[in-house]
Coordinates of C-alpha atoms in Angstrom, one line a residue:
Chain A
M1 CA -26.0 27.9 15.0
T2 CA -23.1 26.2 16.6
D3 CA -23.0 25.3 19.1
E4 CA -19.4 25.7 21.4
T5 CA -20.0 24.5 24.1
A6 CA -21.8 20.1 24.4
P7 CA -25.2 20.1 25.3
S8 CA -26.5 18.8 28.4
A9 CA -28.3 15.3 28.2
P10 CA -31.6 15.3 28.3
A11 CA -32.4 13.8 32.2
T12 CA -35.1 11.3 31.1
E13 CA -33.0 8.5 29.3
E14 CA -29.4 8.6 29.1
R15 CA -28.4 8.6 24.8
Q16 CA -24.5 7.6 23.8
P17 CA -23.5 10.1 21.7
V18 CA -22.2 8.8 19.0
V19 CA -20.0 11.1 17.0
V20 CA -18.5 14.1 17.7
V21 CA -18.6 17.3 15.6
D22 CA -16.5 19.7 17.0
G23 CA -16.3 22.5 15.0
V24 CA -14.9 21.3 11.6
D25 CA -13.5 23.5 9.1
I26 CA -12.9 22.1 5.5
I27 CA -10.6 23.6 3.3
Y28 CA -9.6 22.7 -0.5
Q29 CA -6.5 24.0 -2.2
V30 CA -7.4 24.6 -6.0
Y31 CA -4.8 25.6 -8.9
A32 CA -8.1 27.0 -10.3
S33 CA -7.2 26.6 -13.9
G34 CA -6.1 29.7 -16.0
K35 CA -7.6 32.6 -16.4
K36 CA -12.0 33.0 -16.4
A37 CA -12.8 32.7 -19.8
N38 CA -12.7 36.3 -21.6
K39 CA -16.1 36.6 -23.5
Y40 CA -13.6 37.8 -26.5
N41 CA -10.9 35.2 -26.9
G42 CA -12.7 32.3 -25.0
V43 CA -9.8 32.2 -22.6
S44 CA -6.8 34.4 -22.1
K45 CA -3.1 33.0 -22.1
K46 CA -1.9 34.9 -18.8
G47 CA -1.5 31.9 -16.9
S48 CA -1.4 28.6 -18.3
R49 CA -0.9 27.2 -14.1
G50 CA -3.6 29.6 -13.0
Q51 CA -3.9 30.7 -9.2
L52 CA -3.5 28.2 -5.4
R53 CA -8.0 29.3 -4.6
Q54 CA -8.9 28.3 -1.3
V55 CA -12.1 26.6 -0.4
H56 CA -13.7 27.0 2.2
A57 CA -16.3 24.2 1.5
V58 CA -16.9 23.8 5.5
K59 CA -17.2 27.3 8.0
N60 CA -16.9 25.6 11.3
V61 CA -19.6 22.9 12.0
S62 CA -20.8 21.4 15.1
F63 CA -23.4 19.1 16.2
T64 CA -23.4 16.2 18.5
V65 CA -25.7 12.5 17.1
Y66 CA -27.0 10.3 19.9
K67 CA -27.1 6.4 19.2
G68 CA -29.8 4.8 17.4
E69 CA -30.4 8.5 14.9
T70 CA -30.8 8.5 11.2
V71 CA -29.8 12.1 9.8
G72 CA -30.3 12.9 6.5
I73 CA -28.0 15.9 5.5
I74 CA -30.0 18.8 3.3
G75 CA -28.8 21.7 1.3
T76 CA -28.3 22.9 -2.7
N77 CA -25.6 22.1 -4.7
G78 CA -22.5 22.4 -3.6
S79 CA -23.6 23.7 0.2
G80 CA -20.0 21.3 1.1
K81 CA -22.7 17.9 2.5
S82 CA -20.7 15.6 1.7
S83 CA -17.3 17.4 2.4
L84 CA -18.9 17.3 5.5
L85 CA -19.6 13.9 5.7
R86 CA -16.2 13.2 4.3
A87 CA -14.3 14.3 7.2
V88 CA -16.9 12.2 8.9
A89 CA -15.5 8.8 7.6
G90 CA -12.3 10.3 7.7
L91 CA -11.6 10.5 3.6
T92 CA -10.5 13.8 4.3
Q93 CA -9.2 15.9 7.1
P94 CA -10.6 18.6 8.2
A95 CA -8.3 21.8 8.6
N96 CA -9.4 22.9 11.5
G97 CA -11.9 21.3 13.9
A98 CA -11.8 17.5 14.4
V99 CA -15.2 14.7 14.5
Y100 CA -14.9 12.0 16.7
A101 CA -16.7 8.9 16.5
S102 CA -17.8 5.6 18.5
A103 CA -16.8 3.5 15.5
R104 CA -15.1 3.8 12.5
P105 CA -17.4 5.4 10.5
V106 CA -18.3 3.9 6.5
L107 CA -18.8 6.1 3.6
L108 CA -21.1 5.6 0.5
G109 CA -20.8 7.4 -2.3
V110 CA -22.0 7.9 -5.3
G111 CA -18.1 8.7 -6.6
A112 CA -17.1 5.3 -5.0
V113 CA -15.9 2.4 -8.1
L114 CA -13.8 0.3 -6.3
M115 CA -12.5 -1.6 -9.6
P116 CA -14.0 -0.8 -12.7
A117 CA -11.7 -3.7 -14.4
L118 CA -12.7 -6.5 -12.9
S119 CA -16.2 -8.0 -12.2
G120 CA -19.2 -7.1 -9.6
E121 CA -17.6 -10.3 -8.1
K122 CA -14.8 -9.7 -7.0
N123 CA -15.4 -6.3 -6.2
I124 CA -17.8 -7.9 -3.8
L125 CA -14.5 -9.6 -2.7
L126 CA -12.2 -6.7 -2.6
G127 CA -14.8 -4.2 -0.3
G128 CA -15.3 -6.9 2.0
L129 CA -12.0 -6.9 3.0
A130 CA -11.0 -3.9 3.1
M131 CA -13.8 -3.5 5.3
G132 CA -11.9 -5.3 8.1
Y133 CA -13.6 -9.1 6.5
S134 CA -12.3 -12.0 7.3
K135 CA -12.0 -14.0 3.5
K136 CA -14.5 -16.5 4.8
E137 CA -17.2 -14.0 6.6
T138 CA -17.1 -11.9 2.5
E139 CA -17.3 -15.2 0.7
E140 CA -20.2 -16.8 3.3
L141 CA -21.8 -12.9 2.5
A142 CA -21.9 -13.1 -1.4
P143 CA -24.2 -14.1 -2.7
A144 CA -26.5 -12.0 -0.2
I145 CA -25.1 -9.1 -1.2
T146 CA -25.7 -9.7 -4.9
E147 CA -29.1 -10.4 -4.5
F148 CA -29.7 -8.0 -2.0
A149 CA -28.4 -5.8 -5.4
G150 CA -30.6 -7.4 -7.5
L151 CA -27.7 -8.7 -9.9
E152 CA -27.6 -11.7 -10.1
E153 CA -27.5 -12.5 -13.9
F154 CA -24.9 -9.8 -14.3
I155 CA -22.3 -10.0 -10.8
D156 CA -19.3 -12.2 -13.4
L157 CA -19.3 -9.1 -15.9
P158 CA -16.8 -6.2 -15.2
M159 CA -18.4 -3.4 -13.6
R160 CA -17.4 -0.7 -16.0
T161 CA -20.8 -2.0 -17.8
Y162 CA -22.4 -1.6 -15.2
S163 CA -25.5 1.1 -15.7
S164 CA -24.9 4.0 -13.2
G165 CA -27.9 2.9 -11.9
M166 CA -26.3 -0.7 -10.7
S167 CA -22.7 0.1 -10.0
A168 CA -24.8 1.9 -7.3
R169 CA -27.2 -0.6 -5.8
L170 CA -24.2 -3.0 -5.8
R171 CA -22.0 -0.3 -3.5
F172 CA -25.1 0.1 -1.5
A173 CA -25.9 -3.8 -1.6
I174 CA -21.2 -4.3 -0.3
A175 CA -21.7 -1.2 2.1
A176 CA -24.9 -2.6 3.7
S177 CA -24.2 -6.3 3.6
R178 CA -23.3 -6.1 7.4
S179 CA -24.5 -4.1 9.9
H180 CA -22.6 -0.5 10.7
D181 CA -22.2 0.9 13.5
I182 CA -22.1 4.2 11.4
L183 CA -23.3 4.5 8.2
I184 CA -22.4 7.1 5.5
I185 CA -24.9 7.3 1.9
D186 CA -24.0 9.8 -0.3
E187 CA -26.8 10.6 -2.6
A188 CA -26.2 6.6 -3.5
L189 CA -29.6 5.4 -3.8
S190 CA -30.8 8.6 -6.1
V191 CA -29.7 6.7 -8.3
G192 CA -31.5 3.3 -8.2
D193 CA -35.4 2.5 -9.4
Q194 CA -38.6 2.8 -7.0
Q195 CA -38.2 -0.9 -6.2
F196 CA -34.4 -0.7 -4.9
R197 CA -35.2 2.1 -3.5
K198 CA -38.2 0.7 -1.5
R199 CA -35.8 -2.3 -0.3
S200 CA -32.7 -0.1 0.9
E201 CA -34.5 2.2 2.7
A202 CA -36.2 -0.8 4.3
R203 CA -33.1 -2.0 5.4
M204 CA -31.9 1.5 6.9
R205 CA -34.5 1.6 9.3
E206 CA -33.4 -2.0 10.2
M207 CA -29.6 -0.7 10.6
R208 CA -31.2 2.2 12.1
D209 CA -33.9 0.0 14.8
N210 CA -29.9 -2.1 15.3
A211 CA -28.9 0.4 17.3
G212 CA -27.0 1.8 14.5
T213 CA -26.7 5.4 13.4
V214 CA -27.1 6.2 9.7
F215 CA -26.5 9.3 7.3
L216 CA -28.2 9.7 4.6
V217 CA -27.6 13.1 2.7
S218 CA -30.1 13.6 -0.6
H219 CA -32.1 16.0 -2.7
S220 CA -35.8 13.6 -2.4
M221 CA -37.1 15.3 0.6
K222 CA -39.9 12.6 0.5
S223 CA -36.8 9.4 1.0
I224 CA -36.0 11.8 4.2
L225 CA -38.8 12.6 5.6
D226 CA -39.8 8.6 5.1
T227 CA -36.7 7.7 6.8
C228 CA -35.1 9.6 8.7
S229 CA -35.5 11.2 12.5
R230 CA -33.3 14.2 12.0
V231 CA -32.1 17.0 9.6
I232 CA -29.9 18.8 8.9
W233 CA -29.4 21.9 6.9
L234 CA -26.2 23.2 5.3
E235 CA -25.8 25.8 3.3
K236 CA -22.4 27.0 1.4
G237 CA -20.9 25.2 4.5
V238 CA -22.4 26.9 7.1
L239 CA -24.9 25.0 9.2
T240 CA -27.8 26.5 9.3
M241 CA -30.4 24.5 10.5
D242 CA -30.8 21.3 13.2
G243 CA -34.1 19.4 14.1
D244 CA -37.1 18.0 13.2
P245 CA -37.3 17.0 10.0
R246 CA -40.5 17.8 8.8
E247 CA -39.6 21.5 10.1
V248 CA -36.2 21.7 8.8
C249 CA -37.5 20.3 5.3
N250 CA -40.2 23.2 5.1
A251 CA -37.6 25.6 5.8
Y252 CA -35.8 24.8 3.6
N253 CA -38.4 23.5 0.9
E254 CA -39.6 28.1 1.2
Y255 CA -35.3 28.5 1.2
T256 CA -35.3 27.5 -2.3
G257 CA -38.6 28.5 -3.3
V258 CA -40.4 24.3 -3.6
K259 CA -43.5 25.0 -2.8
T260 CA -44.2 21.9 -1.3
I261 CA -42.8 18.5 -0.2
D262 CA -42.7 15.8 -2.6
D263 CA -39.7 13.5 -4.2
Chain B
M1 CA -17.1 21.5 28.9
T2 CA -16.4 21.9 25.1
L3 CA -16.9 19.5 22.6
A4 CA -13.8 17.8 22.9
E5 CA -13.4 16.9 26.1
F6 CA -17.9 15.9 26.2
A7 CA -16.3 13.1 23.1
T8 CA -13.4 12.0 24.9
T9 CA -15.5 11.5 28.4
H10 CA -18.1 8.9 26.7
G11 CA -15.2 7.5 25.1
L12 CA -15.7 8.6 21.3
K13 CA -12.0 8.3 19.0
R14 CA -10.4 11.3 16.8
I15 CA -11.5 10.2 12.9
G16 CA -9.4 9.8 10.3
A17 CA -6.1 10.0 13.2
R18 CA -3.0 8.4 11.9
P19 CA -2.6 5.8 14.4
P20 CA 0.2 4.8 16.5
F21 CA 3.4 3.4 14.0
F22 CA 3.0 -0.5 16.0
K23 CA -0.4 0.2 15.5
Y24 CA -0.1 1.1 12.4
I25 CA 2.1 -1.7 11.0
A26 CA -0.3 -4.6 13.4
E27 CA -3.9 -3.4 10.9
V28 CA -1.2 -3.6 7.6
W29 CA -0.3 -6.8 8.9
Q30 CA -4.4 -8.0 10.3
R31 CA -5.5 -6.8 6.2
R32 CA -3.0 -8.0 4.5
G33 CA -5.5 -10.7 3.1
F34 CA -6.6 -7.1 0.6
A35 CA -3.0 -6.7 -0.3
W36 CA -2.8 -9.9 -2.1
M37 CA -6.5 -10.3 -3.6
L38 CA -6.3 -6.9 -4.8
S39 CA -3.1 -7.5 -6.3
N40 CA -4.0 -11.0 -7.7
F41 CA -7.1 -9.4 -9.5
T42 CA -5.8 -5.8 -10.9
N43 CA -2.9 -9.4 -11.9
Q44 CA -6.0 -10.5 -13.9
A45 CA -7.3 -7.1 -14.4
T46 CA -4.1 -6.2 -17.3
H47 CA -5.4 -8.7 -19.0
A48 CA -8.5 -9.9 -18.8
R49 CA -9.1 -7.6 -22.5
T50 CA -5.9 -9.0 -23.8
R51 CA -6.3 -12.7 -26.3
L52 CA -3.3 -14.6 -24.7
G53 CA -4.1 -13.4 -20.9
G54 CA -1.7 -14.7 -18.4
W55 CA 0.7 -15.7 -21.3
W56 CA 2.4 -12.5 -21.7
N57 CA 3.2 -12.7 -18.1
I58 CA 6.1 -14.2 -20.1
L59 CA 5.9 -13.5 -23.1
L60 CA 6.1 -10.2 -22.4
P61 CA 10.2 -10.9 -20.3
T62 CA 10.9 -13.0 -23.7
I63 CA 10.8 -10.6 -25.7
Q64 CA 12.5 -8.5 -23.8
A65 CA 14.9 -10.6 -22.9
G66 CA 15.3 -10.8 -26.7
T67 CA 15.2 -7.7 -27.9
Y68 CA 18.2 -6.4 -25.4
G69 CA 20.2 -9.9 -26.4
L70 CA 20.2 -9.3 -29.9
I71 CA 20.7 -5.2 -29.7
F72 CA 23.4 -5.3 -27.6
G73 CA 24.7 -8.1 -28.3
L74 CA 24.9 -6.1 -32.2
I75 CA 26.6 -3.8 -30.4
L76 CA 28.7 -4.4 -27.2
G77 CA 30.2 -7.0 -30.1
S78 CA 33.6 -8.6 -29.0
S79 CA 33.6 -6.3 -25.9
R80 CA 30.1 -8.1 -24.4
P81 CA 30.7 -9.2 -21.5
H82 CA 32.2 -12.9 -20.9
N83 CA 29.5 -15.4 -21.3
F84 CA 26.8 -12.5 -21.9
L85 CA 23.5 -14.2 -22.1
P86 CA 23.7 -15.7 -18.6
F87 CA 24.6 -11.8 -17.4
L88 CA 22.8 -10.1 -19.6
F89 CA 19.3 -11.9 -18.5
T90 CA 20.1 -12.1 -14.3
G91 CA 20.5 -7.6 -15.6
V92 CA 17.2 -7.2 -17.6
F93 CA 15.3 -10.1 -15.6
L94 CA 16.0 -8.4 -11.7
F95 CA 16.1 -4.7 -12.4
S96 CA 12.6 -4.9 -14.5
F97 CA 11.5 -6.1 -11.1
M98 CA 13.2 -3.7 -8.7
S99 CA 11.8 -1.1 -11.5
G100 CA 8.8 -2.1 -11.5
C101 CA 7.9 -2.2 -7.9
F102 CA 9.6 1.2 -8.2
Q103 CA 7.2 2.8 -11.3
S104 CA 3.7 1.1 -9.9
G105 CA 4.7 2.2 -6.0
A106 CA 4.7 5.6 -7.8
G107 CA 0.7 4.6 -8.8
S108 CA -1.0 2.6 -6.2
I109 CA -1.8 5.7 -4.1
T110 CA -2.9 8.0 -6.5
G111 CA -4.0 5.0 -9.4
N112 CA -5.8 3.4 -6.8
S113 CA -8.0 7.0 -6.3
G114 CA -11.2 5.1 -6.3
L115 CA -10.3 2.7 -3.4
V116 CA -8.5 5.5 -1.5
K117 CA -11.1 8.0 -1.8
S118 CA -14.4 5.2 -1.3
L119 CA -12.5 2.8 1.3
T120 CA -10.8 4.3 5.1
F121 CA -8.1 1.0 5.6
P122 CA -4.1 1.6 5.9
R123 CA -2.7 2.9 2.8
A124 CA 0.6 1.0 2.4
L125 CA -1.2 -2.0 2.0
L126 CA -1.7 -0.2 -1.6
P127 CA 2.3 -0.5 -2.3
L128 CA 2.1 -3.5 -0.6
S129 CA 0.0 -4.9 -3.0
T130 CA 2.2 -3.0 -6.1
V131 CA 4.8 -4.4 -4.9
I132 CA 2.6 -8.8 -4.6
Q133 CA 1.8 -8.3 -7.7
Q134 CA 5.2 -7.7 -8.6
F135 CA 6.4 -10.3 -7.1
I136 CA 4.1 -12.6 -8.5
N137 CA 5.0 -11.8 -11.8
L138 CA 8.6 -12.4 -11.2
W139 CA 8.6 -16.4 -10.9
P140 CA 8.0 -16.9 -15.0
Q141 CA 11.0 -14.9 -15.4
I142 CA 12.9 -16.2 -12.8
A143 CA 12.1 -19.9 -14.2
L144 CA 13.0 -18.2 -17.9
L145 CA 16.4 -17.0 -16.6
L146 CA 17.5 -20.6 -14.6
I147 CA 16.3 -22.4 -18.4
T148 CA 18.3 -19.8 -19.4
I149 CA 20.9 -20.3 -17.7
L150 CA 20.6 -24.0 -17.9
I151 CA 21.2 -24.4 -21.6
T152 CA 23.7 -21.4 -21.9
Q153 CA 25.9 -23.5 -19.2
Q154 CA 24.8 -27.5 -18.8
S155 CA 26.2 -26.8 -15.2
L156 CA 23.9 -26.5 -11.5
T157 CA 26.1 -25.9 -8.8
V158 CA 25.7 -25.5 -4.5
S159 CA 25.7 -21.7 -4.7
W160 CA 22.0 -21.8 -6.8
L161 CA 20.3 -23.0 -3.2
L162 CA 21.7 -18.9 -2.0
F163 CA 19.8 -17.4 -4.7
P164 CA 15.6 -17.5 -3.1
V165 CA 17.3 -15.9 -0.7
V166 CA 18.8 -12.7 -3.0
I167 CA 15.6 -12.7 -4.0
L168 CA 14.5 -12.7 -0.6
L169 CA 16.2 -9.5 0.5
M170 CA 15.4 -8.1 -3.5
T171 CA 11.3 -7.6 -2.4
S172 CA 12.6 -6.5 1.0
F173 CA 14.7 -3.6 -0.9
S174 CA 11.3 -3.0 -3.4
F175 CA 8.8 -2.9 -1.3
G176 CA 10.3 0.1 0.6
L177 CA 11.7 1.3 -2.8
A178 CA 7.7 0.9 -3.2
L179 CA 6.7 2.7 -0.3
V180 CA 9.3 5.7 -0.1
A181 CA 7.7 6.7 -4.8
A182 CA 4.1 6.3 -3.6
R183 CA 4.0 8.6 -0.7
L184 CA 6.7 10.8 -3.1
N185 CA 4.1 10.4 -6.2
A186 CA 1.2 10.9 -4.2
Q187 CA 2.5 14.6 -2.4
L188 CA 4.2 15.7 -5.4
R189 CA 2.7 14.4 -9.1
D190 CA 5.2 16.4 -11.0
L191 CA 8.2 13.8 -10.1
G192 CA 5.7 11.2 -11.4
K193 CA 6.6 12.9 -14.4
L194 CA 9.7 12.3 -14.0
I195 CA 10.3 7.9 -13.0
P196 CA 10.3 7.0 -16.8
F197 CA 13.5 9.1 -16.6
V198 CA 14.6 7.8 -13.6
I199 CA 14.1 4.7 -14.7
R200 CA 16.5 4.6 -17.3
I201 CA 19.0 5.8 -15.6
A202 CA 19.3 3.9 -13.5
F203 CA 19.4 1.1 -16.3
Y204 CA 22.6 2.4 -18.0
V205 CA 24.0 2.4 -14.7
S206 CA 23.5 -0.7 -12.7
G207 CA 25.7 -2.7 -15.1
V208 CA 22.3 -4.4 -16.3
F209 CA 24.1 -4.9 -20.3
F210 CA 27.9 -4.1 -19.8
S211 CA 30.2 -4.8 -17.2
V212 CA 30.8 -2.7 -14.7
D213 CA 33.9 -3.7 -12.9
K214 CA 35.4 -3.3 -17.0
V215 CA 34.2 0.3 -17.6
L216 CA 35.4 1.3 -14.1
G217 CA 38.2 -0.5 -13.4
K218 CA 40.6 1.9 -14.0
W219 CA 38.5 4.9 -11.6
P220 CA 39.0 3.0 -7.8
E221 CA 37.2 5.7 -6.2
V222 CA 34.7 6.3 -8.3
M223 CA 34.3 2.2 -8.5
A224 CA 33.2 2.6 -4.7
V225 CA 30.7 5.1 -4.5
F226 CA 29.5 3.9 -7.5
K227 CA 29.4 -0.2 -4.9
F228 CA 26.7 1.8 -2.9
N229 CA 24.2 2.1 -5.8
P230 CA 20.9 -0.9 -5.3
F231 CA 20.2 -1.9 -8.2
Y232 CA 23.7 -2.9 -10.0
D233 CA 24.5 -4.6 -6.0
F234 CA 21.2 -6.8 -6.3
I235 CA 22.3 -8.0 -10.1
E236 CA 25.9 -8.7 -9.3
L237 CA 25.3 -11.2 -6.1
A238 CA 22.4 -12.8 -8.5
R239 CA 25.2 -13.7 -11.0
G240 CA 28.2 -13.9 -9.0
L241 CA 25.9 -16.7 -7.5
L242 CA 24.5 -17.8 -11.0
V243 CA 26.4 -17.3 -13.9
N244 CA 30.3 -19.1 -14.4
G245 CA 33.1 -16.9 -14.3
Y246 CA 31.5 -14.0 -11.5
A247 CA 32.0 -14.6 -7.9
P248 CA 29.6 -13.3 -4.9
T249 CA 31.9 -11.3 -2.6
T250 CA 31.4 -10.5 1.8
E251 CA 31.1 -7.5 0.3
L252 CA 28.4 -6.9 -1.9
W253 CA 26.6 -9.5 0.7
L254 CA 26.3 -7.0 3.8
L255 CA 25.7 -4.3 0.6
C256 CA 22.2 -6.4 -0.5
I257 CA 21.3 -6.7 3.4
G258 CA 22.2 -3.5 4.4
W259 CA 20.0 -1.9 1.3
A260 CA 17.2 -4.9 2.3
V261 CA 16.7 -4.0 5.8
L262 CA 17.0 -0.1 5.7
L263 CA 14.9 0.8 3.2
P264 CA 11.7 -1.1 4.3
I265 CA 11.8 0.6 7.0
V266 CA 13.1 4.0 6.0
G267 CA 9.8 3.6 3.5
I268 CA 7.3 2.3 5.9
V269 CA 7.5 5.3 8.9
F270 CA 8.1 8.1 5.8
F271 CA 4.8 6.5 4.5
W272 CA 3.5 5.9 7.5
K273 CA 4.3 9.7 9.1
A274 CA 2.2 11.0 5.9
E275 CA -0.9 8.4 6.1
E276 CA -3.1 11.3 6.8
V277 CA -2.8 13.5 3.6
Y278 CA -3.3 10.4 1.1
G279 CA -6.2 10.9 -1.2
R280 CA -7.4 14.4 -0.6
D281 CA -8.6 16.4 -3.2
D282 CA -6.4 18.6 -4.4

């Protein structure tokens, strides 16, 4: 399925590539923690340090994304979706291959807790500054971010006191406060409630219409179908299918044994 | 046309690539506001769950100095160095700043994995922010030190004016130290386990509470090597300026300036070389 040569641009319109993923391999070197549990005595004593294991999370994946596309990434748990997008964001170095982009992609992930001991307000300031805004810009944006996240009442409390949904909302609001050329959203919306999901999907469409490019990882086929113009299916680190959302989702559902496309 | 050529002909840049050295420095400088704010917030968060809050910044060094004063004052007895309290306080506060930069610098990448894993920014901002944090906390200690010296010596000399220069040189050196420690600990976590021992050994061999000249006076060749210990150099130079009965030699000035120039350069190059590696899940 992987395409080693560049896709020829369609003759009808000049499409501008914004992200090129070129033969990316991601390999993790992990110390396995000891031996597998032994069925007689729980854990075997041999080798407490464990052995170095190679986990090949993403295998030779290539694709090109054009300006204004919203790309859904689907696949079962552990299929390499997050690893791939972390490489696109520049947070993980691929073992082979490379990612090229027109601007620095901004990743918004589930695990991204900035500073749990600090209030939501301070996390907004830190997040803004880390993304390269000036202090003044960030301070001006802060009220809008708070409002979008719907956290006016709690914004002065430490982030460790937030529920997972609340902190996901805040992180989304921080990342989406400005239009980014390339925004990557990694399952961050799945914890939000219905009302927030509507708001954030509207925001994503708005970004796409402003010629931004959005990557969205989700297990909700409904979210994917509602927002994406293209879907990539990763399975065991291999790019299995890439194309029209409905087609790919149908094939994926067939693979996983789910009959209907629903939420 | 390969994909890579296709990408470059459309003006796309490789993501995650380490920027060239001077561009990196420029990026760090451009986002210095982030390092400053992070250090302020971390400082507040450190004491946020205590009743006394920011007062701990003054209380801790006071207790520390009091404890050392009592213990070493008693243990050393008559072999106490001349002008003991100012001597000891200078040693303890300056040493705790340098070792603090070393220790928190070492944890700056590993301890901020939330930031490292979710945002892309020049990672040198993290060790930089720990040094700023230590620097902010140094001021109450300096105030305490100067007050102690004023009370015990009852005099104020012109050489005090040069003390800020020593602080500046020492901070520059400590920044380099934090950068080196940050990379070493990020790449080899095992080293983190040894840090407390390294600091303890440095504490005992840097003349924090005893006079190195007195102890090593009999072995000039050992002393010649020992002179290169940067912790000793900065403490001894500060004593020369502040404490009656000690003199800042030209040799000490040169050594301190050398450390303050050399280590940040070595540190930033060393840290920058591994920029692509920080924050990997392994």
